Coordinates of C-alpha atoms in Angstrom, one line a residue:
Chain A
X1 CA 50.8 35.5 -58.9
X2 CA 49.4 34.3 -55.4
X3 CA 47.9 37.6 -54.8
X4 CA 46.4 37.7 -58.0
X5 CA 45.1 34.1 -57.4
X6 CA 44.3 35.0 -53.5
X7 CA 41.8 37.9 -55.0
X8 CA 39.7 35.6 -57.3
X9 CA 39.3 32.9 -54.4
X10 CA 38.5 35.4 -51.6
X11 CA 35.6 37.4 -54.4
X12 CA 34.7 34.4 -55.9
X13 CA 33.7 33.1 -52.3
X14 CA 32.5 36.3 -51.4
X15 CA 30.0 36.3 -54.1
X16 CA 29.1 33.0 -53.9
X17 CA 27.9 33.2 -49.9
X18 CA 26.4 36.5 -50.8
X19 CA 24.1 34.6 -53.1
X20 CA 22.6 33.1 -50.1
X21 CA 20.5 36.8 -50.2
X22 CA 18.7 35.5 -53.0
X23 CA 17.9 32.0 -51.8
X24 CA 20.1 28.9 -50.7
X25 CA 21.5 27.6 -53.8
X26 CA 24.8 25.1 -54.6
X27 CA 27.1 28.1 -54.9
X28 CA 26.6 29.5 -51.5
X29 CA 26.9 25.3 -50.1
X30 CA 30.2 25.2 -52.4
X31 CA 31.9 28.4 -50.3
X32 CA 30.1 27.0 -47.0
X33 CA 31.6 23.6 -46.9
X34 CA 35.0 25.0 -48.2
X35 CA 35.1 27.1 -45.5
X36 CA 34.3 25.1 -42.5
X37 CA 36.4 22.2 -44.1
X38 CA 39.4 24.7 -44.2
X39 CA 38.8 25.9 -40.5
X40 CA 38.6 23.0 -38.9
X41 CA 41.9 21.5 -41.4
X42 CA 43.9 24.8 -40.5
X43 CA 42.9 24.5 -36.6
X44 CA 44.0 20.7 -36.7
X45 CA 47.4 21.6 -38.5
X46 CA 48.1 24.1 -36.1
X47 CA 47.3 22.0 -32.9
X48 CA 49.0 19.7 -34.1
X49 CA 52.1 21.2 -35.3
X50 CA 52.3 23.0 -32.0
X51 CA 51.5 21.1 -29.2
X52 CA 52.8 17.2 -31.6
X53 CA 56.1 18.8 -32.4
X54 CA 56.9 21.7 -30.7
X55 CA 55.7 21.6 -27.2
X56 CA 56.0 17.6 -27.3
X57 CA 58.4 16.2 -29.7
X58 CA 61.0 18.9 -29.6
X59 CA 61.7 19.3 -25.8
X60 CA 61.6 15.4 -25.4
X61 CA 63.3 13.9 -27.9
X62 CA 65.9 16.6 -29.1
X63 CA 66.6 18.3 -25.8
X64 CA 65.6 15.4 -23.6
X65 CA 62.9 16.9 -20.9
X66 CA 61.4 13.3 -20.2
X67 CA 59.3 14.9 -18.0
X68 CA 56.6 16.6 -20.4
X69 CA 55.7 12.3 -20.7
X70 CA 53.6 13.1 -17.6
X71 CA 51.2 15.7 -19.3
X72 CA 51.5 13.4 -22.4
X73 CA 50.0 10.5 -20.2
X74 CA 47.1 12.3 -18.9
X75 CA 46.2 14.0 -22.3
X76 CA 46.6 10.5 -24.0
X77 CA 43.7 9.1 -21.2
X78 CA 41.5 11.0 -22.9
X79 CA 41.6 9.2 -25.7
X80 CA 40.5 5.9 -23.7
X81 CA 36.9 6.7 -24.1
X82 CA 37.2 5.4 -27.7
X83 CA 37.8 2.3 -25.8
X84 CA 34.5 1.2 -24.0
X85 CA 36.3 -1.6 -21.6
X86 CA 39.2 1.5 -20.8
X87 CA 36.4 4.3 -20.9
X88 CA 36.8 4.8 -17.3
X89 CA 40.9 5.7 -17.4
X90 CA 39.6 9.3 -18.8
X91 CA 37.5 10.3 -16.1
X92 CA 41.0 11.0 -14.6
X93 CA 42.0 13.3 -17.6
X94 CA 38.4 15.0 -16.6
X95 CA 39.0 15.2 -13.1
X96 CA 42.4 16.5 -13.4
X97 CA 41.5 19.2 -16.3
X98 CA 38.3 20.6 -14.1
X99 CA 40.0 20.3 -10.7
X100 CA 42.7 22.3 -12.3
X101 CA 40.6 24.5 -14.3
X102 CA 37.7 25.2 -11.6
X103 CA 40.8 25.9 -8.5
X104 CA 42.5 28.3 -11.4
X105 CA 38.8 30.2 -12.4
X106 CA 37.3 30.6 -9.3
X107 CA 39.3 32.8 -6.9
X108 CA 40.0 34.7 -10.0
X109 CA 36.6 35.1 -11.3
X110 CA 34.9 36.0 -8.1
X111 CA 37.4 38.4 -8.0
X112 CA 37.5 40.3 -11.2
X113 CA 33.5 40.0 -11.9
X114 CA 32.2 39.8 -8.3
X115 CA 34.4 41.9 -6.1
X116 CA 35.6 44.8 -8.2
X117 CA 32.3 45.0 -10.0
X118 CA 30.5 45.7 -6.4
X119 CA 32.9 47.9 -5.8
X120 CA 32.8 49.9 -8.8
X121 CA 29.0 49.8 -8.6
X122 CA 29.0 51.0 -4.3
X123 CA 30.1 54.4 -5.3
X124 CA 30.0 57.9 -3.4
X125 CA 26.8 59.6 -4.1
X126 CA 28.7 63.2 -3.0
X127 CA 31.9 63.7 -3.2
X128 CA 34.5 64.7 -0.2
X129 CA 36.6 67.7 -1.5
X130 CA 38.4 70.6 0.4
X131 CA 35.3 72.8 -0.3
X132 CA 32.9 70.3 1.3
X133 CA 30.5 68.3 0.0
X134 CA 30.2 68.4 -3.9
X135 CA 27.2 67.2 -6.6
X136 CA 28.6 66.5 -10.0
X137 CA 25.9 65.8 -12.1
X138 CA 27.5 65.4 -15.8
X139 CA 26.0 62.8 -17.4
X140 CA 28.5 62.7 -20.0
X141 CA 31.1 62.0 -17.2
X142 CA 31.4 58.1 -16.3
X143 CA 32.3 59.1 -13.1
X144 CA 29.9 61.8 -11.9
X145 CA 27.9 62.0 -8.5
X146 CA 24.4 61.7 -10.8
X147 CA 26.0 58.4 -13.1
X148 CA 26.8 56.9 -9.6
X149 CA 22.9 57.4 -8.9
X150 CA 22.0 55.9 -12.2
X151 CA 23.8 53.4 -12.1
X152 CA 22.8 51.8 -8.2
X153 CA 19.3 52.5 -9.3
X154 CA 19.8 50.5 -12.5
X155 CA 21.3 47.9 -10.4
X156 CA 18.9 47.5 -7.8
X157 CA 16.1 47.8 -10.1
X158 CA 17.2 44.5 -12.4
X159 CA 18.4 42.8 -9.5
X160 CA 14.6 43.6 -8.2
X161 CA 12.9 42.3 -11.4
X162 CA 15.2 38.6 -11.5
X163 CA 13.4 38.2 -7.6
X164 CA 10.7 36.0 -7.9
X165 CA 10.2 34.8 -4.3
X166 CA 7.9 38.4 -3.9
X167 CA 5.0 38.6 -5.7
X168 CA 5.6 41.9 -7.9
X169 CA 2.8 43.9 -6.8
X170 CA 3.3 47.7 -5.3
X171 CA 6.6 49.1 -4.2
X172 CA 8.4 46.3 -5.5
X173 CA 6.4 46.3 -9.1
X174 CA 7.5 50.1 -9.7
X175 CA 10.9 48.9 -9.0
X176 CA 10.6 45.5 -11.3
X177 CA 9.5 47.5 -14.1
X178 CA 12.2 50.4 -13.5
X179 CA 14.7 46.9 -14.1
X180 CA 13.0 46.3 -17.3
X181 CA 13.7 50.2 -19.0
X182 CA 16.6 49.4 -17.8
X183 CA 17.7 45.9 -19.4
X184 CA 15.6 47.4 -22.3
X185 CA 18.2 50.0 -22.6
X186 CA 21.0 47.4 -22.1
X187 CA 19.6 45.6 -25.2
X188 CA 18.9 48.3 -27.4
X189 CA 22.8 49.5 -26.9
X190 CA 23.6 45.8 -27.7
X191 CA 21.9 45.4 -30.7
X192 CA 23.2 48.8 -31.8
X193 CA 26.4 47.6 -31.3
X194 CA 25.4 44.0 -33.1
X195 CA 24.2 46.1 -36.4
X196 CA 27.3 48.4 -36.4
X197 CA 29.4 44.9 -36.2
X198 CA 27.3 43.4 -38.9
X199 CA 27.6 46.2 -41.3
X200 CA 31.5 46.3 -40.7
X201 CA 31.6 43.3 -42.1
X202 CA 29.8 44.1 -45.1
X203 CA 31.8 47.2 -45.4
X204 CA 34.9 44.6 -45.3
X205 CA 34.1 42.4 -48.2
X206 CA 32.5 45.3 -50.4
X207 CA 35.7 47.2 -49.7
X208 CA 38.0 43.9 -51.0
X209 CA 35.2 43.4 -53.8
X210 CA 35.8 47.0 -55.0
X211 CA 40.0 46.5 -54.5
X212 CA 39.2 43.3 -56.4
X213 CA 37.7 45.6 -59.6
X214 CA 40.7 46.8 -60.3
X215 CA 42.4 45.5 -63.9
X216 CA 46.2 44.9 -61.9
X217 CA 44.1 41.7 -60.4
X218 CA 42.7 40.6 -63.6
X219 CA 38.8 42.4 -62.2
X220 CA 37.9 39.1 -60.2
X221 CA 34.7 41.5 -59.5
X222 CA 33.4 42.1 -62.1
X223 CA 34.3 38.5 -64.1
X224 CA 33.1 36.5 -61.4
X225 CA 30.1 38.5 -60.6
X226 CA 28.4 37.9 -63.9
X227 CA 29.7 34.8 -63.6
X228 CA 27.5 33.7 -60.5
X229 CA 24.6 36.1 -61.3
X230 CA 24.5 34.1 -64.9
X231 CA 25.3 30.6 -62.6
X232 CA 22.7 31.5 -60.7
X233 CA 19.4 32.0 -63.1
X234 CA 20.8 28.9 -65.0
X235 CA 20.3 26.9 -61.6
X236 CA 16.9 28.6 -60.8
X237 CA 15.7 28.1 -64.3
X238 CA 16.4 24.6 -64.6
X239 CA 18.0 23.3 -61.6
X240 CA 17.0 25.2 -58.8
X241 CA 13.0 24.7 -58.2
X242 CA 12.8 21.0 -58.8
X243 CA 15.6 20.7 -56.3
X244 CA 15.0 22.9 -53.4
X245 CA 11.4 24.0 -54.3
X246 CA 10.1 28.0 -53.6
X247 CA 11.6 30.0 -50.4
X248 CA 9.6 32.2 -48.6
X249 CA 11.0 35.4 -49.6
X250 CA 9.4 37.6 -46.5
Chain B
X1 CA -4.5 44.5 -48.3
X2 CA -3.7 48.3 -47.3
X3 CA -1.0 50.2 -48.2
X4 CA 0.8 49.6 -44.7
X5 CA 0.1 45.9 -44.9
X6 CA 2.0 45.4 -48.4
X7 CA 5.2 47.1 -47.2
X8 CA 5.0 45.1 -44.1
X9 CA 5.1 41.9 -46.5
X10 CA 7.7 43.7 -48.4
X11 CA 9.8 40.8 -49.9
X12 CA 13.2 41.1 -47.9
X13 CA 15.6 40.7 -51.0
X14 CA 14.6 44.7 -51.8
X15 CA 15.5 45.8 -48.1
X16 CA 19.1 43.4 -48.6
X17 CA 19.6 45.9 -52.1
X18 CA 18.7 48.8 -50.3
X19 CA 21.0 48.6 -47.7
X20 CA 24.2 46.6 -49.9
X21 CA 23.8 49.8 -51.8
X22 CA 23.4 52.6 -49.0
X23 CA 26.6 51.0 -48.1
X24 CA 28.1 50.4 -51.7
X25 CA 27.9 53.8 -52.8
X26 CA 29.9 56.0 -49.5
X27 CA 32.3 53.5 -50.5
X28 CA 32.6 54.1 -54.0
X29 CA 32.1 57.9 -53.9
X30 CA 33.0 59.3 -49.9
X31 CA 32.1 62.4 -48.5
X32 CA 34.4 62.3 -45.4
X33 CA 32.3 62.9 -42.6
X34 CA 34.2 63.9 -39.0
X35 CA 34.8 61.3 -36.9
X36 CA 35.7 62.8 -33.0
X37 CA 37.6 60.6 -30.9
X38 CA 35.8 59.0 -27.9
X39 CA 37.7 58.8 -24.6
X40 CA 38.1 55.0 -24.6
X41 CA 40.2 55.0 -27.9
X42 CA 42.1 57.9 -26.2
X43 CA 42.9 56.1 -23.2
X44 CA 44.7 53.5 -25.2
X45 CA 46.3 55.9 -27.9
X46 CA 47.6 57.9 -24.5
X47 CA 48.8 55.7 -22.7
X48 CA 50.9 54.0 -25.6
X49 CA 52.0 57.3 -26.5
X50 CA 53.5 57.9 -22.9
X51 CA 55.5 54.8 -22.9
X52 CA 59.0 55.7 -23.3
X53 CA 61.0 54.1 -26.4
X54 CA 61.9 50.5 -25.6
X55 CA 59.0 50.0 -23.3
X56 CA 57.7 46.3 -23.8
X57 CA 54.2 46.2 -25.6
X58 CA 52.6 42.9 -25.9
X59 CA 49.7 42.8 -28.6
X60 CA 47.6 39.8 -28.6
X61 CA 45.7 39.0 -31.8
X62 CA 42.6 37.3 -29.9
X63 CA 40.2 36.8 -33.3
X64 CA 40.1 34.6 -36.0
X65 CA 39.6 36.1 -40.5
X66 CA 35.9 36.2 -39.4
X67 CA 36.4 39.6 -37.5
X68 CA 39.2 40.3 -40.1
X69 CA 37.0 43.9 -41.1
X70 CA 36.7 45.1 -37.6
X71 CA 40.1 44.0 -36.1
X72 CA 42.6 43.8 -38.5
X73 CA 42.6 47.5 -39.0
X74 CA 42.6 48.1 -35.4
X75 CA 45.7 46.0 -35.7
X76 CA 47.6 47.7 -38.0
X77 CA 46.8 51.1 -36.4
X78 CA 48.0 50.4 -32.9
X79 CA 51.1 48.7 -34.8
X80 CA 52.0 51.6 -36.9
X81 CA 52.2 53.8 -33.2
X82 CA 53.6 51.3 -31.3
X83 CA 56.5 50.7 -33.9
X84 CA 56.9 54.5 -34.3
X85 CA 57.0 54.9 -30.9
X86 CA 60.1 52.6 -30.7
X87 CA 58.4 50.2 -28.5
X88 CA 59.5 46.2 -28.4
X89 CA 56.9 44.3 -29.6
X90 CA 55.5 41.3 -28.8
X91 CA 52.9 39.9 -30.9
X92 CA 50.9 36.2 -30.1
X93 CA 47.3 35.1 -30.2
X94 CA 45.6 33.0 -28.2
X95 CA 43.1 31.9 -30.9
X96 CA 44.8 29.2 -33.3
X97 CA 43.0 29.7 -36.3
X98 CA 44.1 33.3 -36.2
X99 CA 47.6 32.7 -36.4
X100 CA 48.7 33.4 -40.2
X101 CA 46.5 36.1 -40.2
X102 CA 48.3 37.7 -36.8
X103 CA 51.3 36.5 -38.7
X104 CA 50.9 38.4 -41.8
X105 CA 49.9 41.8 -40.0
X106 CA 52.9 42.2 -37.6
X107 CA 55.1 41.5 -40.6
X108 CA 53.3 43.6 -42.9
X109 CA 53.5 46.8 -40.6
X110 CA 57.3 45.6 -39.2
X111 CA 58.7 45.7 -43.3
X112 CA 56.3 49.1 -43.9
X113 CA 58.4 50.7 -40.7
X114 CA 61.6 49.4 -41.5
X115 CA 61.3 47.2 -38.3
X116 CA 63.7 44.2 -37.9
X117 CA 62.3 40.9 -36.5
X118 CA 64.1 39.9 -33.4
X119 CA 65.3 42.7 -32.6
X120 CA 62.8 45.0 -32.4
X121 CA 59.4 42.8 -32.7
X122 CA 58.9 38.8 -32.1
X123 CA 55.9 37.0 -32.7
X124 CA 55.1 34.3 -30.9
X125 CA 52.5 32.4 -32.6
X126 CA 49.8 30.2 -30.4
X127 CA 50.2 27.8 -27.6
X128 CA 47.4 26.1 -26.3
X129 CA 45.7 26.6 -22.7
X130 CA 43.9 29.9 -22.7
X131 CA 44.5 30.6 -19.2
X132 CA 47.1 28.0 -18.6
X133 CA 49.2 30.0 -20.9
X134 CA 48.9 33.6 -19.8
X135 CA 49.5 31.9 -15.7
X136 CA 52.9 30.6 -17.5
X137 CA 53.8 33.5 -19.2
X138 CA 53.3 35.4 -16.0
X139 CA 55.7 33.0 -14.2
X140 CA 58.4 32.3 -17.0
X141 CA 57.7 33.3 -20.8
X142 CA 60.8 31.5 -22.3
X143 CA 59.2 28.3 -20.6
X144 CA 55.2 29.4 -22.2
X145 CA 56.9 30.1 -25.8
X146 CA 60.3 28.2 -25.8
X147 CA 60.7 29.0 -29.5
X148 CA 58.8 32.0 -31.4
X149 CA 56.6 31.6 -34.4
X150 CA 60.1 30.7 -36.8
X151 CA 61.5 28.3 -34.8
X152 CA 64.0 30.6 -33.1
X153 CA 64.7 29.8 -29.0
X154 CA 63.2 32.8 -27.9
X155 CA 66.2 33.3 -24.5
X156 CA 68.7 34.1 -27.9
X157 CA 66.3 37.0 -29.3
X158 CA 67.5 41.0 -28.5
X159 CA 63.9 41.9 -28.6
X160 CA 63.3 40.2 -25.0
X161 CA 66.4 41.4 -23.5
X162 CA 65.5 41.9 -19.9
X163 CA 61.8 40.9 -20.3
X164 CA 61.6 37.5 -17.9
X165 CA 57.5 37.2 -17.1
X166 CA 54.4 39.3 -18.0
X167 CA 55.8 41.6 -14.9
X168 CA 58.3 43.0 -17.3
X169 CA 55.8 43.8 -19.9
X170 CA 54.5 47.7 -19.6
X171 CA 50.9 47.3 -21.7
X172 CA 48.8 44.7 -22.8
X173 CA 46.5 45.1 -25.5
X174 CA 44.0 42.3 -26.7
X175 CA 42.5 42.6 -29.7
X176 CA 39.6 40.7 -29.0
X177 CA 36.5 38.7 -31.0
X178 CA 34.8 36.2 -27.9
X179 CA 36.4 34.9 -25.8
X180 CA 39.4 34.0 -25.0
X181 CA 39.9 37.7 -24.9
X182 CA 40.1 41.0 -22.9
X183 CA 38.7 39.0 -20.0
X184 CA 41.0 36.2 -20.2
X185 CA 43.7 38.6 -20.1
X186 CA 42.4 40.7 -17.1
X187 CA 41.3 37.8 -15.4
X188 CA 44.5 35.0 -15.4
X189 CA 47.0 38.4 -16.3
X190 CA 46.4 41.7 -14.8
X191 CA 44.7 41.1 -11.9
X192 CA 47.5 38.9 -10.7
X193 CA 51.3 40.6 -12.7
X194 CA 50.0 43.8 -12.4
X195 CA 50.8 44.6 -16.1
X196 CA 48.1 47.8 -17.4
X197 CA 45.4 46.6 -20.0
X198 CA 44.1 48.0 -22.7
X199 CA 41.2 46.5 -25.3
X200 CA 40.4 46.4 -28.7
X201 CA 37.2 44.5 -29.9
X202 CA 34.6 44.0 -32.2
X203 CA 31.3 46.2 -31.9
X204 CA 29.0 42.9 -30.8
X205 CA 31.5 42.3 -27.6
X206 CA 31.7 45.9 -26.7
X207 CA 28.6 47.0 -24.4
X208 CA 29.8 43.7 -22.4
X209 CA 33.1 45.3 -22.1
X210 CA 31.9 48.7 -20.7
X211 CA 31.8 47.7 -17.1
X212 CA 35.7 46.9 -17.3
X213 CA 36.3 50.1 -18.5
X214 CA 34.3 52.3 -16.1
X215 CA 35.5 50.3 -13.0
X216 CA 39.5 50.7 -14.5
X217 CA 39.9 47.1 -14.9
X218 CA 41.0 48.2 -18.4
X219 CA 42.0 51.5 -19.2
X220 CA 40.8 51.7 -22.9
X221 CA 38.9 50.5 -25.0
X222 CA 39.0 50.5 -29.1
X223 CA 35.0 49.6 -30.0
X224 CA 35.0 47.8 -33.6
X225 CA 35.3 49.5 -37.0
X226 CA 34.5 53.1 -35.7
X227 CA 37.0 53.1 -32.8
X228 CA 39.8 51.4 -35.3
X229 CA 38.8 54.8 -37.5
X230 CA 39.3 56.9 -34.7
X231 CA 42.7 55.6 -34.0
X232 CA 43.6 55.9 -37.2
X233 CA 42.8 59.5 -36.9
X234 CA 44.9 59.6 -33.9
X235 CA 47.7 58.1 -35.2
X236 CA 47.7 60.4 -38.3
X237 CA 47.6 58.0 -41.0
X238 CA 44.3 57.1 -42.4
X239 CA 43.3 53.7 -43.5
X240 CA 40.5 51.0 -44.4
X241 CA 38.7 52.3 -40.9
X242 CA 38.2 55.7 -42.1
X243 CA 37.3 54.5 -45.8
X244 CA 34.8 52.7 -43.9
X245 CA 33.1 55.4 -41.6
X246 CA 31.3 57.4 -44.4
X247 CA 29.6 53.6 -45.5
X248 CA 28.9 52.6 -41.7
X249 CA 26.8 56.5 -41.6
X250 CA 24.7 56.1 -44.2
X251 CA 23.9 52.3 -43.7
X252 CA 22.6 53.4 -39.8
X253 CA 21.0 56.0 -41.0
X254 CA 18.9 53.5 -43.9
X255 CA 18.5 51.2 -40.9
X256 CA 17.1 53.6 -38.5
X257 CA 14.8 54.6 -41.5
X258 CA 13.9 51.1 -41.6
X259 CA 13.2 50.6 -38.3
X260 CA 11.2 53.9 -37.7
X261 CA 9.0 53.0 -41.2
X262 CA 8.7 49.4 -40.0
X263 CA 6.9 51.1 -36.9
X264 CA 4.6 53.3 -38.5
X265 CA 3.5 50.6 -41.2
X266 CA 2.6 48.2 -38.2
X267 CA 0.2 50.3 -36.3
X268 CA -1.3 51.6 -39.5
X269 CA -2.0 48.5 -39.9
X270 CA -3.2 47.2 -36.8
X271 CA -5.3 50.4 -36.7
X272 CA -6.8 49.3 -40.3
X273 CA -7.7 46.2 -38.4
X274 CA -9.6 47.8 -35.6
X275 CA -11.4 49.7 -37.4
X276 CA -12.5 47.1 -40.2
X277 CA -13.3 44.9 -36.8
X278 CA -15.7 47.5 -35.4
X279 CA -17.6 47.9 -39.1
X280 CA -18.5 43.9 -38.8

């Protein structure tokens, strides 16, 4: 029976925030509101099921570690800025959650992005093998002799285009603009990637939505999309144009 | 108004149909186009696959039912070898509002592989910190997740027999939406307990993934709903991915249509222009 009533929620939702296609209309605010009500009232739950009562209440009271009261105290300073004459006691929550965050990130950022990225990037241009000196120059191969060329002219190319003390005029023009094929390429590959995620999702819900046809779920599909399609020219017939007036459709 | 110019002004509700269908319809009827397997989704299929059985693989569920489409599949595929393989599993998330969902998958692939929780999987849930909790887990995981998702004191539980810090585990993979993430992991985890990494994430985080990859930081990489479909293939039992890959064709395809059209229509048009500019 849950499944059955899981199915009609999930399409009717999925219908309804599809409908925002058309034009924003009550349906699609219905399924919006529902679902950032139910995030945030699932995320608060959570939190505070697991930090209130098991990582607090538990270990204190029914196993007696009295000294989880010290990360108790600090957390509960942040709540003194609700208190304009105690506002101040939180700055030492702040302080002590960025003074522990920063000393934790730093040494370990600079290490993973900074370091091993500069060394990944200063790569042999030959390589040493008991031949001699070898040119591999696959570009299918990540690791090729040509790639390793690609890849420290890519590098200093951008890093020449984000200069701005040099005017970019000559040598240092040809190299600005080699930066920008290059961050053009960048983007394009990211916004590939971006429409192939996109469509995923689509591919997702259309993929429940066609599970959802089937008679063993009662065909929440196909009930509930005539359902909204008819909802929705009742609301732009009558409701919809006084409320909200025309979209622009382009 | 020229020809070029109308389709330019095209209303966008037509190019929504166009491409809900181009997708609709590989769905409903697919062909089965080939899908090859890259070397990223190798790299984590191979290296799981070399783990002898009772190895310690921790899986963290790092995205919330928004990425459901793209991750959960991964999910179950890398499951479904890791369980077959007769690994331990250890399944968490570092996302809270992805825990029933992280929940529901390690259970639903444990039960389909006869897999008893406890013993051979545990799943730990969330605990809050990001980074505070991967530093713990590296220095004492009883003390990051005293009890698992149930309740259960995790010290009592067969599945963590001999597993004491993130040093014991043999391969992490992060199935990631944002962040906290694969970077999270390599940052506050592998680049200090020395544990190997894999990745799994969708296909808007994945180009900003690559430079981890090439430089080893991680040693594989699963890239949205195509690389769940190629580990599917890999793993020999298809699912939703691979239902999927005929629909994700076609729709590029439409779009790269689109986008070539779109190109053609504009300097039509702006050539129209011109030329009615020089008449005047």
């Amino acid at each position: 029976m849950s499944i059955v009533l899981g199915a009609w929620v999930a399409t009717g939702l999925t219908l309804f925030i599809f409908t925002f296609l058309y034009r924003d209309n009550p349906f699609f605010k219905l399924a919006e509101h529902l679902y950032v009500g139910i995030s945030v009232g699932y995320t608060l739950v959570k939190a505070v099921d697991t930090v209130g009562v098991r990582l607090l209440y538990v270990p204190m009271i029914e196993e007696g570690d009295w000294s989880l009261l010290i990360p108790l105290g600090i957390g509960l300073l942040m709540l003194a800025r609700y208190v304009p004459r105690a506002a101040w006691l939180s700055r030492w929550a702040f302080a002590f959650i960025v003074g522990v965050g920063s000393g934790l990130a730093i040494p370990r950022v600079i290490s993973s992005y900074v370091l091993k990225q500069i060394e990944d990037t200063v790569r042999p241009l030959v390589s040493m093998t008991p031949d001699g000196l070898t040119f591999t120059a696959s570009l299918l191969n990540p690791a090729s002799n040509l790639n390793a060329i690609v890849l420290l002219i890519g590098v200093i190319a951008v890093l020449f285009y984000f200069f701005f003390s040099v005017e970019h005029t000559g040598p240092v023009r040809v190299a600005a603009r080699t930066g920008i094929v290059f961050l053009m390429i960048s983007f394009g590959a990211a916004f590939g990637y971006t429409v192939m995620a996109r469509m995923s999702l689509l591919i997702g819900r259309l993929t429940d939505l066609i599970e959802f046809a089937d008679p063993q779920y009662g065909s929440p599909s196909l009930v509930l999309l005539a359902a909204t399609v008819i909802g929705l020219i009742v609301w732009s017939r009558w409701g919809g144009r006084a409320r909200t007036g025309p979209t622009d459709s382009r | 108004m020229t020809f070029a110019d109308r389709m330019l002004r095209l209303d966008r509700r037509i190019i929504f149909l166009l491409v809900g269908l181009c997708t609709l319809i590989p769905l409903l009827y697919p062909v089965g186009l080939a899908i090859n397997i890259s070397s990223e989704v190798r790299g984590v299929y191979d290296y799981i696959d070399s783990l002898p059985e009772g190895s310690v693989f921790l899986l963290s569920l790092d995205f919330d039912p928004a990425s459901k489409p793209e991750l959960y599949p991964q999910a179950i595929a890398l499951l479904r070898h890791a369980f077959r393989k007769n690994l331990r599993v250890l399944g968490m998330t570092l996302w809270v509002s992805g825990t029933g969902m992280a929940e529901q998958v390690i259970g639903q692939v444990a039960s389909e592989m006869g897999k008893v929780n406890g013993k051979d999987y545990v799943f730990f849930g969330w605990s809050p910190g990001v980074s505070a909790i991967i530093i713990s887990m590296g220095q004492d995981l009883y003390k990051a997740f005293p009890s698992d998702y149930y309740g259960r004191p995790t010290n009592t539980l067969a599945v963590l027999q001999g597993v004491k810090t993130l040093r014991d585990v043999n391969y992490v993979v992060s199935l990631a939406a944002g962040t906290a993430g694969i970077e999270t992991w390599y940052v506050f985890g592998k680049d200090k307990y020395r544990f190997e990494l894999g990745g799994g994430c969708t296909g808007v985080i994945a180009p900003g993934l690559y430079p981890l990859l090439r430089s080893g930081q991680i040693n594989g990489l699963i890239g949205g709903l195509r690389g769940a479909a190629e580990y599917e293939v890999l793993v020999g039992k298809k699912g939703r991915a691979v239902a999927g890959m005929d629909a994700q064709s076609v729709t590029h395809f439409t779009i790269i249509i689109l986008v070539g059209l779109c190109n053609v229509f504009y300097f039509l048009s702006r050539s129209a222009q011109r030329r009615s500019e020089q008449h005047r």
